[in-house]
Coordinates of C-alpha atoms and ligand atoms in Angstrom, one line a residue:
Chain A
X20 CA 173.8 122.1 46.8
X21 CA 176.7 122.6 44.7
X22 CA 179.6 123.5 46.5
X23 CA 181.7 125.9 44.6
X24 CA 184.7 125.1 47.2
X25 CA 184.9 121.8 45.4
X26 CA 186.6 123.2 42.6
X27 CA 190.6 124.3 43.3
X28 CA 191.1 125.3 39.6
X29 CA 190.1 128.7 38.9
X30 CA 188.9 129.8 35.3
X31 CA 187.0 126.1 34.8
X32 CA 183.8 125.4 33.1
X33 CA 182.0 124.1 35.8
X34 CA 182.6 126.9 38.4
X35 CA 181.4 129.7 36.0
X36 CA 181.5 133.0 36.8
X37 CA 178.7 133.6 38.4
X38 CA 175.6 132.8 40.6
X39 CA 173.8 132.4 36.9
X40 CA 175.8 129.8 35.7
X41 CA 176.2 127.9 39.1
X42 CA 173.7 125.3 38.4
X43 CA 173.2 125.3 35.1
X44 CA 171.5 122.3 35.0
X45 CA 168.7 122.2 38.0
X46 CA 165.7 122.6 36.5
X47 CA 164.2 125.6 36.8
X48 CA 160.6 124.7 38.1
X49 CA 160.3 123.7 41.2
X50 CA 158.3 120.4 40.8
X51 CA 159.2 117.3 38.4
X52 CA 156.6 114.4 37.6
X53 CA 158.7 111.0 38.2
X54 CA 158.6 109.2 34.9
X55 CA 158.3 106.1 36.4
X56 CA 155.4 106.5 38.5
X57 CA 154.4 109.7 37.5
X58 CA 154.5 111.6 41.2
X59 CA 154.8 115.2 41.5
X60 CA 158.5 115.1 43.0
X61 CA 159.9 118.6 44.9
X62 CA 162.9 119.1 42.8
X63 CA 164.9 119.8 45.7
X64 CA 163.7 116.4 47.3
X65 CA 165.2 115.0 44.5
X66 CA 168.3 116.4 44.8
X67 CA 168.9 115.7 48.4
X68 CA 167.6 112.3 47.2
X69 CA 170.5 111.7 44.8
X70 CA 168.0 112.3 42.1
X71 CA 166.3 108.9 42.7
X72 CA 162.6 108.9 43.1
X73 CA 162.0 108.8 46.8
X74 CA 158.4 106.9 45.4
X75 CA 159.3 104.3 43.3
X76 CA 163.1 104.6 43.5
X77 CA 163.6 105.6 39.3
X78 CA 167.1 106.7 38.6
X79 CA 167.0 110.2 37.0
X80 CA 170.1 110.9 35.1
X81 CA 172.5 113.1 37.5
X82 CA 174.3 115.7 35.6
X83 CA 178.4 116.0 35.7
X84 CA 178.7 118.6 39.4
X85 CA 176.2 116.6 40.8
X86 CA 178.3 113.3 40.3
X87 CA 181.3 114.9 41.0
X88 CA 179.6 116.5 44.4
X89 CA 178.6 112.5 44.8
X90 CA 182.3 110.2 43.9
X91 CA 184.7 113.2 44.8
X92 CA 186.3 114.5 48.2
X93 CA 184.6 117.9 48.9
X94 CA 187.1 120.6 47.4
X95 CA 189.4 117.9 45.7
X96 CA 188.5 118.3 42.2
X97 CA 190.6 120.1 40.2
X98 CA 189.6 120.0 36.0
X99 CA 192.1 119.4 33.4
X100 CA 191.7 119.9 29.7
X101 CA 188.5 122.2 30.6
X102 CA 189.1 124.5 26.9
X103 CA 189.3 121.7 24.1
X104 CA 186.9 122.5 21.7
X105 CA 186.4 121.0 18.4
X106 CA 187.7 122.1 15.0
X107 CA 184.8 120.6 13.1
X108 CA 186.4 118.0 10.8
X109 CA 184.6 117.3 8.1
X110 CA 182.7 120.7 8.1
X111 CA 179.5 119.0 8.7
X112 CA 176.3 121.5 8.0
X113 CA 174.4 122.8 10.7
X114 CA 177.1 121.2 13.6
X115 CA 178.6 124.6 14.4
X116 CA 174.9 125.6 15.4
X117 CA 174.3 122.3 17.2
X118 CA 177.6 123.2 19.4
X119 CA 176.3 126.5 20.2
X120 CA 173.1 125.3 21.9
X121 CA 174.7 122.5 23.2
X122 CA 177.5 125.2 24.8
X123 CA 174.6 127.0 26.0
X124 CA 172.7 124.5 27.7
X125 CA 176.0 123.0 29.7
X126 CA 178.2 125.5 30.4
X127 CA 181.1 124.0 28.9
X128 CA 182.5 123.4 24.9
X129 CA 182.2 119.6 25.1
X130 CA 180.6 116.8 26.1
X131 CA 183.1 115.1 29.1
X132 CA 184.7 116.7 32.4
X133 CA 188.1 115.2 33.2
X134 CA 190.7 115.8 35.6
X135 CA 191.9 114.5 39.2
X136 CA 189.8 114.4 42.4
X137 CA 190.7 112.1 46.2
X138 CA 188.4 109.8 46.7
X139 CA 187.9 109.0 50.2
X140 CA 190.9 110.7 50.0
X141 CA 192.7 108.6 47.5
X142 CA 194.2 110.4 44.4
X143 CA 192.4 109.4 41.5
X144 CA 192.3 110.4 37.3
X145 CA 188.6 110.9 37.2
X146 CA 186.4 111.7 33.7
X147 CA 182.6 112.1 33.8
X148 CA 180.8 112.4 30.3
X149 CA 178.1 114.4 30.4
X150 CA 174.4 113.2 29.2
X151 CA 173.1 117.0 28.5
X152 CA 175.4 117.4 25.6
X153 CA 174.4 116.1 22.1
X154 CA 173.1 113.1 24.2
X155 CA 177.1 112.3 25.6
X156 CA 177.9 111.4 21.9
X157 CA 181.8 111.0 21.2
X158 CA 183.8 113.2 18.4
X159 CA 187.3 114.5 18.9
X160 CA 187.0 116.3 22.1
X161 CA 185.5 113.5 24.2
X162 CA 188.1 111.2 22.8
X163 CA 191.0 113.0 23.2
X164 CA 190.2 114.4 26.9
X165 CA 189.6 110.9 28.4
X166 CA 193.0 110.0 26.4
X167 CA 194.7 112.3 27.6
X168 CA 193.5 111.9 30.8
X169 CA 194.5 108.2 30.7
X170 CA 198.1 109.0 29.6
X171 CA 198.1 111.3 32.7
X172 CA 197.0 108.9 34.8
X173 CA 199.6 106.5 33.8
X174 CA 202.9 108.7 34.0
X175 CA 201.3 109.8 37.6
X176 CA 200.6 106.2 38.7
X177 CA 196.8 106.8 39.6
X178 CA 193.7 104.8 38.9
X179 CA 191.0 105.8 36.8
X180 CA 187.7 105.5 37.3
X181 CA 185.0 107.0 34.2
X182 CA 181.8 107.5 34.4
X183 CA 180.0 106.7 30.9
X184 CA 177.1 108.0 29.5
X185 CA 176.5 108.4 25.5
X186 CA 174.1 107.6 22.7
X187 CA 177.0 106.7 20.7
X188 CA 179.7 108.2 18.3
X189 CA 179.0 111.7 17.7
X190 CA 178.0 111.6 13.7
X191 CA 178.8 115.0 12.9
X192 CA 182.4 114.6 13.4
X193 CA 182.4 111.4 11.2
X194 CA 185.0 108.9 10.4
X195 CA 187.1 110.8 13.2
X196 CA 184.2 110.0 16.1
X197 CA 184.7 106.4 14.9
X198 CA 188.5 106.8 15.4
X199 CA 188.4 107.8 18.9
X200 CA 187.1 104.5 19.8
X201 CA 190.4 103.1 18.7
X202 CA 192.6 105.9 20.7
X203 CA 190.5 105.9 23.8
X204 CA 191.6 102.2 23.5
X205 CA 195.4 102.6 22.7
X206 CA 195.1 104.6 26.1
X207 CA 193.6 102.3 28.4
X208 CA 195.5 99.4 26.8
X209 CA 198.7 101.8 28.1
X210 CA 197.6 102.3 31.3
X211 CA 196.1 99.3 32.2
X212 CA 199.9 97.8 30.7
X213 CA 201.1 100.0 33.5
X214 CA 199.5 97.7 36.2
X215 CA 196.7 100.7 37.2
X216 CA 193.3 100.1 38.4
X217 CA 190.5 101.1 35.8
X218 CA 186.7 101.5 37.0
X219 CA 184.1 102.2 35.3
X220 CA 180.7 103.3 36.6
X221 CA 178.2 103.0 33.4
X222 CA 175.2 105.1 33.8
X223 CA 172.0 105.2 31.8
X224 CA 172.3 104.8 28.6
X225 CA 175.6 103.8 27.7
X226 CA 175.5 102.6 24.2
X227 CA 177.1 102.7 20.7
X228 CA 180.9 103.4 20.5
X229 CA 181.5 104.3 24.2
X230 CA 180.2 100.8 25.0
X231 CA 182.1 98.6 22.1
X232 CA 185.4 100.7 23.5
X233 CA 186.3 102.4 26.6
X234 CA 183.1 101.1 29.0
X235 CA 183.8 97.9 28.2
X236 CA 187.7 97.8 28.5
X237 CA 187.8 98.9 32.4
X238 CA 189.3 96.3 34.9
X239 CA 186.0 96.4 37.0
X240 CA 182.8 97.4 35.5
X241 CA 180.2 98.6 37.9
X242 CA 176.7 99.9 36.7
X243 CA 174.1 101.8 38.0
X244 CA 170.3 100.0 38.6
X245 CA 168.3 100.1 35.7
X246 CA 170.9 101.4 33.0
X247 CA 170.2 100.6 29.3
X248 CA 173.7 99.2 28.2
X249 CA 174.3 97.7 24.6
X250 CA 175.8 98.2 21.7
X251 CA 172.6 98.5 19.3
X252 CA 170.0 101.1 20.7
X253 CA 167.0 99.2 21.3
X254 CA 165.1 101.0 18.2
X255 CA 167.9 99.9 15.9
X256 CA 167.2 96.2 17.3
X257 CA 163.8 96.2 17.0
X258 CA 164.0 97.6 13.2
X259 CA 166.4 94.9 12.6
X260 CA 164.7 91.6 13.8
X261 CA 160.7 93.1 13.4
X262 CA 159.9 92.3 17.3
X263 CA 159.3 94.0 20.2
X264 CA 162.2 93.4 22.7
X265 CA 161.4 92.0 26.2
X266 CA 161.1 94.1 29.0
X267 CA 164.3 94.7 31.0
X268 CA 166.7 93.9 28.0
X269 CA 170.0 95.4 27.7
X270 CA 168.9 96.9 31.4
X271 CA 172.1 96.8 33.5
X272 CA 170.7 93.6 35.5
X273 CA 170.8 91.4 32.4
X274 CA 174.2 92.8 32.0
X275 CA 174.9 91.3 35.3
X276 CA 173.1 88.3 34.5
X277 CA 175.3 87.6 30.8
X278 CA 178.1 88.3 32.6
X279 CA 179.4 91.9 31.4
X280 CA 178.8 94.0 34.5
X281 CA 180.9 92.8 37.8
X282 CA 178.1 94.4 40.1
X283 CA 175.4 96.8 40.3
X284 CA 175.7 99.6 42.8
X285 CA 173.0 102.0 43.7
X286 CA 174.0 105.5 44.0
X287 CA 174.1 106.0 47.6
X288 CA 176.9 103.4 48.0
X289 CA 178.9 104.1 44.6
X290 CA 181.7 106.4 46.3
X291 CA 182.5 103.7 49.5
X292 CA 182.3 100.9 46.8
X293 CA 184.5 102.8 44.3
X294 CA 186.8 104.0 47.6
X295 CA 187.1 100.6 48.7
X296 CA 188.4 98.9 45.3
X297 CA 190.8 101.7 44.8
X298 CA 192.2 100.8 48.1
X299 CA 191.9 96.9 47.7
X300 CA 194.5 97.9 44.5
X301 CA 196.8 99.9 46.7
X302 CA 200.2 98.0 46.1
X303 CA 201.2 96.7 49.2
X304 CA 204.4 94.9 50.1
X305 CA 203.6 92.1 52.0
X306 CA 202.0 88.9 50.5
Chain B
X6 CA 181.8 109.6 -8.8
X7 CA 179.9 111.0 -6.4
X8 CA 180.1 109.3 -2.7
X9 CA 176.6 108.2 -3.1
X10 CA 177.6 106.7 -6.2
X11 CA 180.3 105.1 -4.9
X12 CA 178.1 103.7 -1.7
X13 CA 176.5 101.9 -4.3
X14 CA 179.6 100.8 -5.9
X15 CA 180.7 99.5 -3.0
X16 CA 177.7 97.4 -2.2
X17 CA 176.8 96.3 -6.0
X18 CA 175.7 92.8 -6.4
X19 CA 178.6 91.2 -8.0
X20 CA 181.3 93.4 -6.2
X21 CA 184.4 90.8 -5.3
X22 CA 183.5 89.4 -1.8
X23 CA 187.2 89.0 0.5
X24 CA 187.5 85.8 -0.9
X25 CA 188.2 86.4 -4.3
X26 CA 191.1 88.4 -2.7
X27 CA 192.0 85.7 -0.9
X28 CA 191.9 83.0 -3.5
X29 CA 193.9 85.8 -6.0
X30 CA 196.4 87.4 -3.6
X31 CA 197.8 84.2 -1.8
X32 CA 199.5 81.3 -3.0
X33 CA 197.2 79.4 -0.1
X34 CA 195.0 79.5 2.7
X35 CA 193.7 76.9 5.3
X36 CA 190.7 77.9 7.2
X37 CA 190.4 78.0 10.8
X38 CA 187.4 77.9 12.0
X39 CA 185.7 78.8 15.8
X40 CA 185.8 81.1 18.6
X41 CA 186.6 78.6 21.5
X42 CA 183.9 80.2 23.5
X43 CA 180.5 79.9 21.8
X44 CA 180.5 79.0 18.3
X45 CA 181.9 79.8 14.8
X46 CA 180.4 82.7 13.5
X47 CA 180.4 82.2 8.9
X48 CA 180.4 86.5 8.9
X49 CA 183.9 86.4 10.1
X50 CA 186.5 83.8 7.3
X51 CA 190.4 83.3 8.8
X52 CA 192.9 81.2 8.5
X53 CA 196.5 81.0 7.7
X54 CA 197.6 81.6 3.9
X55 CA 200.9 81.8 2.1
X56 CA 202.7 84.7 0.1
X57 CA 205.5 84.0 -1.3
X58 CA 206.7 81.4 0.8
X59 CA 205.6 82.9 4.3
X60 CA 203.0 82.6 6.2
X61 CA 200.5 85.3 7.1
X62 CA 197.2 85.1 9.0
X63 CA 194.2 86.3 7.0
X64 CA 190.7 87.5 8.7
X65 CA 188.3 88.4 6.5
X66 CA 184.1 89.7 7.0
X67 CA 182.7 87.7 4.3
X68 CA 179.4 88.6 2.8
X69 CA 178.8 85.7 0.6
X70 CA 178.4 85.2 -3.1
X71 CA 174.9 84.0 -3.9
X72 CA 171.6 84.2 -1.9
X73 CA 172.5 81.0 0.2
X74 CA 175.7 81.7 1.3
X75 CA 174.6 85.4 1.9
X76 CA 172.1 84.2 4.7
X77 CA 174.6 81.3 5.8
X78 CA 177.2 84.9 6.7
X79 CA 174.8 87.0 8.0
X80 CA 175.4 89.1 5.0
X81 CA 178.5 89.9 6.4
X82 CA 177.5 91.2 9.5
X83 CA 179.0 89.8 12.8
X84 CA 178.1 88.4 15.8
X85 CA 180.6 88.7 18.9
X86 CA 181.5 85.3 18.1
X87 CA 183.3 86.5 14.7
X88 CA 184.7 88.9 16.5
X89 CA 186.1 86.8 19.3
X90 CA 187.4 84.4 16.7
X91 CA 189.3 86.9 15.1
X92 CA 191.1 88.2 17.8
X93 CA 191.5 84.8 18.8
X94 CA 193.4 84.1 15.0
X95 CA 195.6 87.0 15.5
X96 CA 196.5 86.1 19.0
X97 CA 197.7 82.8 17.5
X98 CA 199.5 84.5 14.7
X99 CA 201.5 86.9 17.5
X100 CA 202.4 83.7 19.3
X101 CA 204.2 82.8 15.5
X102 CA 205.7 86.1 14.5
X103 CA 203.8 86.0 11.4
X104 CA 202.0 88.8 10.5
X105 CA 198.4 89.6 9.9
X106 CA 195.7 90.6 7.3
X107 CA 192.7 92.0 7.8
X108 CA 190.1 92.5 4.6
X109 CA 186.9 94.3 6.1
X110 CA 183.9 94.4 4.0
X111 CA 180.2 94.6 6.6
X112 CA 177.6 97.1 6.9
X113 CA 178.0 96.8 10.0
X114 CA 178.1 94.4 13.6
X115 CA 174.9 92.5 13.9
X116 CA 172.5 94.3 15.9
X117 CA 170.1 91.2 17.3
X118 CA 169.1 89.6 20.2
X119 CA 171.6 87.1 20.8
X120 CA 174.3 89.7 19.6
X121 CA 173.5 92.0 22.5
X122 CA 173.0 89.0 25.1
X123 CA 176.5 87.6 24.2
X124 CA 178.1 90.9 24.4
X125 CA 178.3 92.7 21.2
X126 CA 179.8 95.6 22.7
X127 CA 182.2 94.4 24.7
X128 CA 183.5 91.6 21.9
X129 CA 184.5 94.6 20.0
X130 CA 186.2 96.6 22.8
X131 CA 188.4 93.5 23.5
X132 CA 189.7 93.5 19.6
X133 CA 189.8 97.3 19.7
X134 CA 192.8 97.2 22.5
X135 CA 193.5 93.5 21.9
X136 CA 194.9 94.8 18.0
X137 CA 196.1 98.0 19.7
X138 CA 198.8 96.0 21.4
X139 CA 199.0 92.9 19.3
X140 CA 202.9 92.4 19.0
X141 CA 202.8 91.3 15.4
X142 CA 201.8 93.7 12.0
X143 CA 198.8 94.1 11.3
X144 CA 197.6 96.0 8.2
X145 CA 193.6 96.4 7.1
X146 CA 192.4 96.3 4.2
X147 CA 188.6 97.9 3.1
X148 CA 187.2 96.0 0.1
X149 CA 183.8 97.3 -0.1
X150 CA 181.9 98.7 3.2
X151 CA 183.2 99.6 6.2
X152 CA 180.4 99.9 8.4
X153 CA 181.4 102.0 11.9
X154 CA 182.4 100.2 14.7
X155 CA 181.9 96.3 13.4
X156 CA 184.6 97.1 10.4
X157 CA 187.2 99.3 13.1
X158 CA 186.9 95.9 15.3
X159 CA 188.9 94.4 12.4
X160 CA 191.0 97.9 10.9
X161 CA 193.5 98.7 14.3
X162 CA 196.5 98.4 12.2
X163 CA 199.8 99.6 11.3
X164 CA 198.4 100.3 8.0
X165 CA 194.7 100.9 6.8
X166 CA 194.4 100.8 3.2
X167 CA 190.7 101.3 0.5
X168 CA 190.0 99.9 -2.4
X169 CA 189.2 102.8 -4.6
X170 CA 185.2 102.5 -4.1
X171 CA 185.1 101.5 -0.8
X172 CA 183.6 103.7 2.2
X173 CA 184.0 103.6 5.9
X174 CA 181.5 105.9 8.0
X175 CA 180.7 106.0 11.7
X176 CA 177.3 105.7 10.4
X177 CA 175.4 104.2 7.7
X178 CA 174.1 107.1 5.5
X179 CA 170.7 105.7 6.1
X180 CA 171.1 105.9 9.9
X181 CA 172.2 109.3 9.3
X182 CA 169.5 110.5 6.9
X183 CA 167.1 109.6 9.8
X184 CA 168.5 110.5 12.8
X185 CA 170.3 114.0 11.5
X186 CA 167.5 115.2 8.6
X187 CA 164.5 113.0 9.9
X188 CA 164.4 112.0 6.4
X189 CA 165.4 108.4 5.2
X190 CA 165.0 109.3 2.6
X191 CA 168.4 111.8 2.1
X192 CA 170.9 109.0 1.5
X193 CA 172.8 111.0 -1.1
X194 CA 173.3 113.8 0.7
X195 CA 174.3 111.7 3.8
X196 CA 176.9 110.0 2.1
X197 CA 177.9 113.8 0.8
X198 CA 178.1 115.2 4.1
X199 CA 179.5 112.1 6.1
X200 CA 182.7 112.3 4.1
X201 CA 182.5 108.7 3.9
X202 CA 184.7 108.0 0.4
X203 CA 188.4 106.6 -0.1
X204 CA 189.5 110.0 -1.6
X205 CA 188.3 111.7 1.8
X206 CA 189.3 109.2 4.0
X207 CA 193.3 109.4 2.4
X208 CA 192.8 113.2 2.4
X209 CA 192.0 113.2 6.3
X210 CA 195.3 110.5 6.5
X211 CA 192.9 107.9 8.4
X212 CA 193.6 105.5 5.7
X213 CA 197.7 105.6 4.2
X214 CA 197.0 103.9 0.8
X215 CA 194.2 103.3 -1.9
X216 CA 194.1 100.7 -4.4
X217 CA 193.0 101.7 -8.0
X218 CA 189.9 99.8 -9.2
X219 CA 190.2 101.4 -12.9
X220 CA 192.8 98.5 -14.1
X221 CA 190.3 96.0 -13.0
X222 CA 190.8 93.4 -10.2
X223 CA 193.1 91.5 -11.6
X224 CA 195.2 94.4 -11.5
X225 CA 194.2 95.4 -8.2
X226 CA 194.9 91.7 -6.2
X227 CA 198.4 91.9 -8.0
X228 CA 199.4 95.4 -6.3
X229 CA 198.0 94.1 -3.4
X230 CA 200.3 91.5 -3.0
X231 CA 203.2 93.5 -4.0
X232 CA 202.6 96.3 -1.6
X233 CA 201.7 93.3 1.2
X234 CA 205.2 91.8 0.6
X235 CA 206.7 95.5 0.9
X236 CA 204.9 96.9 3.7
X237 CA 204.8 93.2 5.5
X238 CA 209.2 93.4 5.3
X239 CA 209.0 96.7 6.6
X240 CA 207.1 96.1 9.4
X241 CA 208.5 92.9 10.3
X242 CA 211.8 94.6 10.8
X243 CA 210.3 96.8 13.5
X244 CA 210.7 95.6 17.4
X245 CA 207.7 94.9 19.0
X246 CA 207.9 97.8 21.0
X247 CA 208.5 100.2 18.3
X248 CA 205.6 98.2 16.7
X249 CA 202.9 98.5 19.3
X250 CA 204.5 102.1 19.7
X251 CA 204.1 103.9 16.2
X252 CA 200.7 101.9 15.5
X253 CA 199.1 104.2 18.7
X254 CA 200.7 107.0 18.1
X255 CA 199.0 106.5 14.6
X256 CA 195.5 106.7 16.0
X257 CA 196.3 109.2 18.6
X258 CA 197.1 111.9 16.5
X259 CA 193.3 111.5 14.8
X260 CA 191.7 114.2 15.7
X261 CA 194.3 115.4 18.0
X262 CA 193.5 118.4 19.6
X263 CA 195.5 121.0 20.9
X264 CA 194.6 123.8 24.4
Ligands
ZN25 ZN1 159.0 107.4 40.9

């Protein structure tokens, strides 16, 4: 169950203000059907399950408290950047109505939390994009929080470790969604220039923009089992060469196997693996 | 012109390819060919050319003239191999102190089998930062389109300039018509809405300069290398640090936000 401890920052997003608002994003029925293989799951099994199917082992997407109740020290999170919203650049019908439901649905004006957290007690820059809003597509606000929380992370001197999820740039910001692919970049190049650890965890699917910049620039890229990861969505490829793609392409394991992904870790051992790298970058003095 | 119009402008049959800007704007050029990893991709043309008695490394996306050379480049659309060989050009052209030149012209990075399989994604990433800190100029040119994240793999510069009928969109307007109005067949009001034109583009200060087309190209290829020489002896006088250091804080103020 969410924790509300977690949180040390008053007035943030994810705390709300009330029991309403808590979990915003449990489902409200009591039962889900596993895609996979389609049993009738009790959605609190799931939960306590790390939203994997207890069946067949499917990886439901895990929405952003739920990851940060998995990766972060319990009460260490404190949120950063929570009240960016966008200023709609190019005025792009229908987006301000888009937003709103978006808003509604999450909780929150944008599609990425960001801030600092201890993971097994180790001080890390953390940012967690969130698949429930507009699909974790990038515009302005997604760009410049995980910016700015890499230019954070560098005058502090802690690692960063993001968790990606995102069909892409978001199109209704335009030319300036494609941009943040080049400033998200700037800012890892700047703290990774600063001799600091980056992980990234990329979680299903991680495609488009967010994989031709900032999932792909981290110093150790871990993935979860089973995530789509490319550049092209498979639809887009499949229009383009007039074929059916084979089963398990672009799935984090062929990642592995082309050599893109360091290793695939399920979720039950992503905070000890994550902990344990962080600490295997600790500078020490002796050798 | 409206922006659809000038979408089709900028993909017209006939419209000068990057190497009649190369042939017209330098005094020579000596391809280089190969990524030293996989292959050499045809999409992606560099080498080293001359201007005015220095040197200057040139990567171009080259779409081809006729039907033939078309196929041979992919139509201009890359495979991380172009990509790889690009960054590997301007590595090379850090390690000299000479300066580099980017003309992008590609509806977009291939999106195929083997693309995907040899990294796509990530062969773009690694030009994105690799340009970001490249400790030579750079500046970008767009000559026709500039198709989302396969023409930004090659536009990370100091300076990104458009020809006058060029366009640069995160998203083809097709892709858009589609996806946004479930309706392919809305291109015009996709290429509208997507604010996708050189005029825009200046207006929003993602591009600093763009190059008349009225004059003809003649014209055009002679202001080009005019403003090269200028912008190259201006830049070149920079310290690398001050360099790397502007050419961020260029793309970090794009769509800055403030709490
Ligand atoms: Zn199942």
């Amino acid at each position: 169950m969410l924790n509300k401890s977690m949180f040390i920052k008053p007035r943030n997003a994810l705390e709300g203000d009330g029991q309403s608002n808590a979990q915003p994003s449990i489902p409200e029925k009591l039962c889900r059907a596993c895609p996979a293989c389609k049993a009738a799951l009790f959605s609190q099994d799931l939960q306590e399950n790390l939203m994997v199917c207890p069946q067949c082992g499917h990886y439901f997407r895990m929405d952003v408290e739920s990851r940060l109740r998995l990766l972060a020290d319990e009460g260490s999170f404190a949120e950063l950047y929570a009240d960016l919203t966008t200023q709609d650049p190019i005025a792009f019908p229908n987006y301000e109505k888009k937003l709103a439901a978006a808003r509604k649905a999450t909780g929150r004006p944008d599609g990425v939390v960001c801030g600092t957290a201890r993971i097994e007690g180790q001080e890390t820059a953390i940012f967690v994009m969130d698949p429930q809003f507009m699909m974790g597509s990038m515009g302005t606000v997604v760009g410049e929080k995980i910016t700015k929380t890499f230019e954070m992370a560098a005058e502090r001197g802690l690692p960063v470790l993001g968790v990606t999820v995102s069909g892409g740039a978001r199109m209704q910001e335009g030319i300036f969604s494609l941009m943040q692919m080049a400033k998200t970049s700037g800012a890892v190049l700047r703290h990774s220039q600063a001799g600091l650890l980056y992980i990234a965890l990329l979680t299903d699917p991680t495609t488009g923009g967010v994989t031709a910049s900032f999932a792909m620039e981290a110093d150790i890229v871990l993935s979860e089992p089973r995530a789509l990861i490319g550049f092209a969505g498979p639809r887009v490829i499949e229009q383009t060469i007039r074929a059916k793609l084979p089963e398990g392409f672009q799935r984090a394991e062929f990642l592995l196997e082309k050599g893109f992904v360091d290793a695939i870790v399920p979720r039950n051992e992503q905070k000890k693996t994550i902990a344990h790298l962080i600490r295997l970058h600790e500078r020490r003095k002796e050798i | 012109m409206t922006a659809y119009e000038r979408l089709c402008a900028a993909r017209a049959k006939g419209r000068p390819t990057a190497r009649a800007y190369i042939d017209h704007v330098f005094d020579s050029f000596f391809e280089l060919h190969g990524d030293r990893l996989f292959g050499d991709d045809l999409a992606v043309r560099g080498g080293i050319a001359e201007l005015d008695g220095k040197s200057i490394t040139v990567v171009s996306i080259e779409k081809g003239e006729d039907t033939k050379e078309k196929i041979a480049r992919n139509f201009g659309s890359p495979n991380p191999e172009g990509y790889r060989k690009a960054l590997r050009l301007m590595k090379q052209a850090e390690k000299f102190h000479r300066p580099v030149f980017c003309l992008v012209d590609t509806a977009g990075a291939y999106c195929g089998l083997g693309a995907e399989e040899r990294g796509q994604g990530s062969a773009i990433a690694q030009n994105l930062m690799g340009m970001m800190g490249l400790k030579t100029p750079i500046v970008s040119l767009l000559i026709g389109e500039g198709g989302s994240g396969g023409a930004l793999a090659l536009a990370v510069a100091d300076e990104v300039w458009m020809m006058e009928n060029a366009v640069y969109s995160v998203i083809s307007p097709e892709g858009a018509a589609s996806i946004l109005y479930k309706d392919a067949g809305q291109v015009e009001r996709a290429a509208e809405e997507l604010r996708i034109t050189a005029q825009d583009l200046l207006r929003f200060q993602v591009v600093e300069r763009v190059i008349p087309e009225g004059e003809g190209f003649e014209a055009a290829y002679a202001q080009i290398r005019a403003l090269l020489q200028q912008t190259m002896a201006r830049l070149c006088a920079m310290d690398d640090e001050t360099l790397t250091r502007v050419r961020y804080e260029r793309f970090r103020k794009i769509g800055g936000l403030m709490e």
